[in-house]
Amino acid sequence: MTTTCTRRISALAATTAILLFAQAAGAADLMPAVEPTPTAEAIGAVSPWQIRVRGLGVITNDEGSVDGVAGSDLSYSDSVIPELDITYYFTDNLAAELILGTTWAGIYGEGSLAGLGRIGSTWVLPPTLTLQYHFTDFGAFKPYVGAGVNYTIFYNQNADSATALHVKDSFGFALQAGFDYMINEHWGVNFDVKKIFLRPDFDVTVGGANLTGNAKLDPWLIGGGVTYRF
């Protein structure tokens, strides 16, 4: 093989290699860019904050007594109020909820006190903090249970048939059960039932006599409303 022939073969091989490289580079440029796959944490990330607005029925346990008055009993007016609660999720299952609302209640004499009629009235502010467990295996239906503590403040108190009335602020315990049904990622509807064990002491003056007693309110709080998860 002559030197000229060898050079031609080498040049042809080099040209072929350059063309193949150029075609491969062009094909790579035409391929769509592959987006990074989002992690499970990024897909499932939601805010830990949630609020609810409910209409709430407050149904009291009509029981109580005045110390030293045989056959004495008490009853209290029920009410319907708006309520706001704020929830913070520590995990998908564990959350804390602060429940805010206020209502008015009349206090009535019963039993041997029935002749007194309405003894007095008071506004009631019962902020309640519960720790909840949320069940997460039912899709859009999200039931929960909770338990916590309540501190009830009695304010703007007025005496009617009594001369003076003072219901004392009091701690209580709370139990809770309910569910959210989520319409989408953020909005849902809620139904909730709470039982608050609340038995404040009171001082009352009737006919010039200073008396003490205990009001066994123990209200049920039954409500429904709208949920928003941030």
C-alpha positions as semicolon CSV with decimal commas, in nm:
position;residue;x (nm);y (nm);z (nm)
1;M;0,000;0,000;0,000
2;T;0,141;0,338;-0,105
3;T;0,193;0,631;0,130
4;T;-0,073;0,834;-0,056
5;C;-0,336;0,562;-0,010
6;T;-0,261;0,533;0,360
7;R;-0,305;0,907;0,405
8;R;-0,643;0,900;0,225
9;I;-0,771;0,618;0,446
10;S;-0,661;0,805;0,762
11;A;-0,831;1,124;0,647
12;L;-1,154;0,934;0,566
13;A;-1,157;0,770;0,909
14;A;-1,103;1,103;1,086
15;T;-1,382;1,268;0,886
16;T;-1,622;0,982;0,968
17;A;-1,542;1,006;1,340
18;I;-1,606;1,383;1,340
19;L;-1,944;1,338;1,166
20;L;-2,056;1,066;1,409
21;F;-1,960;1,281;1,709
22;A;-2,150;1,579;1,569
23;Q;-2,465;1,367;1,514
24;A;-2,450;1,232;1,871
25;A;-2,411;1,582;2,016
26;G;-2,708;1,709;1,812
27;A;-2,929;1,420;1,928
28;A;-2,838;1,497;2,289
29;D;-2,943;1,861;2,243
30;L;-3,284;1,754;2,105
31;M;-3,365;1,527;2,403
32;P;-3,603;1,692;2,659
33;A;-3,449;1,791;2,991
34;V;-3,537;1,553;3,273
35;E;-3,695;1,739;3,565
36;P;-3,581;1,628;3,912
37;T;-3,836;1,412;4,084
38;P;-3,987;1,593;4,387
39;T;-3,934;1,419;4,716
40;A;-4,219;1,273;4,918
41;E;-4,159;1,544;5,180
42;A;-4,205;1,820;4,921
43;I;-4,525;1,662;4,785
44;G;-4,680;1,613;5,129
45;A;-4,566;1,939;5,289
46;V;-4,861;2,131;5,437
47;S;-4,882;2,402;5,699
48;P;-4,917;2,285;6,061
49;W;-5,179;2,558;6,124
50;Q;-5,554;2,516;6,095
51;I;-5,857;2,722;6,200
52;R;-6,225;2,641;6,235
53;V;-6,534;2,859;6,272
54;R;-6,830;2,681;6,430
55;G;-7,183;2,744;6,547
56;L;-7,191;2,598;6,898
57;G;-7,475;2,483;7,119
58;V;-7,396;2,508;7,493
59;I;-7,616;2,267;7,692
60;T;-7,566;2,277;8,068
61;N;-7,629;2,017;8,336
62;D;-7,902;2,167;8,558
63;E;-7,767;2,088;8,900
64;G;-7,626;2,280;9,195
65;S;-7,693;2,376;9,554
66;V;-7,671;2,649;9,815
67;D;-7,487;2,543;10,131
68;G;-7,714;2,503;10,433
69;V;-8,040;2,528;10,234
70;A;-8,219;2,192;10,233
71;G;-8,365;2,086;9,898
72;S;-8,191;2,366;9,709
73;D;-8,118;2,319;9,341
74;L;-8,016;2,534;9,043
75;S;-8,062;2,545;8,666
76;Y;-7,893;2,746;8,390
77;S;-7,994;2,877;8,051
78;D;-7,860;2,709;7,737
79;S;-7,728;2,911;7,443
80;V;-7,604;2,905;7,084
81;I;-7,282;3,099;7,012
82;P;-7,011;3,141;6,746
83;E;-6,679;2,977;6,822
84;L;-6,326;3,004;6,684
85;D;-6,062;2,740;6,735
86;I;-5,697;2,733;6,634
87;T;-5,514;2,402;6,580
88;Y;-5,140;2,331;6,552
89;Y;-5,023;1,992;6,419
90;F;-4,704;1,856;6,576
91;T;-4,730;1,552;6,347
92;D;-4,997;1,417;6,112
93;N;-5,156;1,249;6,414
94;L;-5,088;1,475;6,713
95;A;-5,224;1,828;6,743
96;A;-5,315;2,090;7,002
97;E;-5,635;2,293;6,976
98;L;-5,730;2,620;7,149
99;I;-6,105;2,682;7,163
100;L;-6,235;3,037;7,201
101;G;-6,589;3,162;7,253
102;T;-6,808;3,345;7,502
103;T;-7,170;3,316;7,609
104;W;-7,431;3,450;7,851
105;A;-7,605;3,235;8,112
106;G;-7,895;3,293;8,348
107;I;-7,894;3,120;8,689
108;Y;-8,231;3,006;8,824
109;G;-8,344;2,873;9,160
110;E;-8,497;2,524;9,165
111;G;-8,627;2,292;9,436
112;S;-8,665;2,486;9,761
113;L;-8,525;2,793;9,577
114;A;-8,785;2,789;9,299
115;G;-8,957;3,096;9,441
116;L;-8,650;3,307;9,366
117;G;-8,687;3,268;8,987
118;R;-8,381;3,406;8,815
119;I;-8,118;3,458;9,084
120;G;-7,875;3,634;8,851
121;S;-7,682;3,615;8,527
122;T;-7,324;3,615;8,406
123;W;-7,113;3,618;8,092
124;V;-6,891;3,313;8,054
125;L;-6,551;3,295;7,878
126;P;-6,429;2,932;7,877
127;P;-6,098;2,904;7,681
128;T;-6,015;2,535;7,644
129;L;-5,690;2,370;7,532
130;T;-5,699;2,007;7,417
131;L;-5,439;1,761;7,292
132;Q;-5,581;1,563;7,001
133;Y;-5,512;1,238;6,819
134;H;-5,612;1,248;6,451
135;F;-5,678;0,925;6,259
136;T;-5,531;0,941;5,907
137;D;-5,641;0,614;5,743
138;F;-5,982;0,721;5,612
139;G;-5,902;0,951;5,321
140;A;-6,098;1,278;5,326
141;F;-6,280;1,167;5,645
142;K;-6,054;1,262;5,937
143;P;-6,189;1,173;6,283
144;Y;-6,015;1,276;6,606
145;V;-6,040;1,249;6,983
146;G;-5,897;1,482;7,244
147;A;-5,866;1,568;7,611
148;G;-5,749;1,879;7,788
149;V;-5,801;2,155;8,040
150;N;-6,045;2,443;8,065
151;Y;-6,028;2,769;8,259
152;T;-6,360;2,951;8,277
153;I;-6,384;3,322;8,352
154;F;-6,717;3,464;8,475
155;Y;-6,759;3,837;8,406
156;N;-7,029;4,107;8,392
157;Q;-7,222;3,932;8,667
158;N;-7,560;4,069;8,773
159;A;-7,793;3,984;9,059
160;D;-8,170;3,966;8,999
161;S;-8,371;3,817;9,286
162;A;-8,046;3,799;9,484
163;T;-7,887;4,113;9,626
164;A;-7,536;4,015;9,515
165;L;-7,384;3,733;9,312
166;H;-7,024;3,630;9,251
167;V;-6,947;3,312;9,053
168;K;-6,578;3,229;9,093
169;D;-6,345;3,154;8,803
170;S;-6,272;2,784;8,783
171;F;-6,059;2,513;8,619
172;G;-6,219;2,212;8,455
173;F;-6,133;1,911;8,241
174;A;-6,250;1,858;7,884
175;L;-6,310;1,557;7,659
176;Q;-6,359;1,589;7,284
177;A;-6,451;1,390;6,974
178;G;-6,523;1,498;6,620
179;F;-6,427;1,481;6,256
180;D;-6,330;1,692;5,957
181;Y;-6,440;1,601;5,607
182;M;-6,192;1,768;5,372
183;I;-6,336;1,891;5,041
184;N;-5,989;1,974;4,910
185;E;-5,640;2,036;5,045
186;H;-5,746;2,345;5,241
187;W;-6,124;2,347;5,298
188;G;-6,344;2,108;5,491
189;V;-6,651;2,078;5,712
190;N;-6,639;1,989;6,080
191;F;-6,857;1,835;6,348
192;D;-6,740;1,838;6,710
193;V;-6,865;1,741;7,057
194;K;-6,700;1,843;7,384
195;K;-6,785;1,770;7,746
196;I;-6,645;2,014;8,002
197;F;-6,648;1,915;8,368
198;L;-6,701;2,257;8,527
199;R;-6,824;2,309;8,884
200;P;-6,751;2,663;9,007
201;D;-6,820;2,787;9,360
202;F;-7,021;3,104;9,415
203;D;-7,116;3,359;9,681
204;V;-7,468;3,498;9,689
205;T;-7,661;3,735;9,912
206;V;-8,034;3,669;9,944
207;G;-8,260;3,857;10,187
208;G;-7,958;3,993;10,370
209;A;-7,808;3,646;10,423
210;N;-7,463;3,578;10,279
211;L;-7,456;3,226;10,136
212;T;-7,216;3,004;9,941
213;G;-7,279;2,722;9,701
214;N;-7,162;2,515;9,407
215;A;-7,289;2,522;9,048
216;K;-7,255;2,190;8,864
217;L;-7,259;2,322;8,509
218;D;-7,078;2,034;8,329
219;P;-7,184;2,163;7,983
220;W;-7,198;1,979;7,653
221;L;-7,062;2,185;7,363
222;I;-7,201;2,056;7,033
223;G;-7,102;2,232;6,713
224;G;-7,051;2,225;6,340
225;G;-6,873;2,455;6,101
226;V;-6,600;2,515;5,845
227;T;-6,235;2,405;5,856
228;Y;-5,947;2,579;5,681
229;R;-5,596;2,424;5,673
230;F;-5,323;2,669;5,573
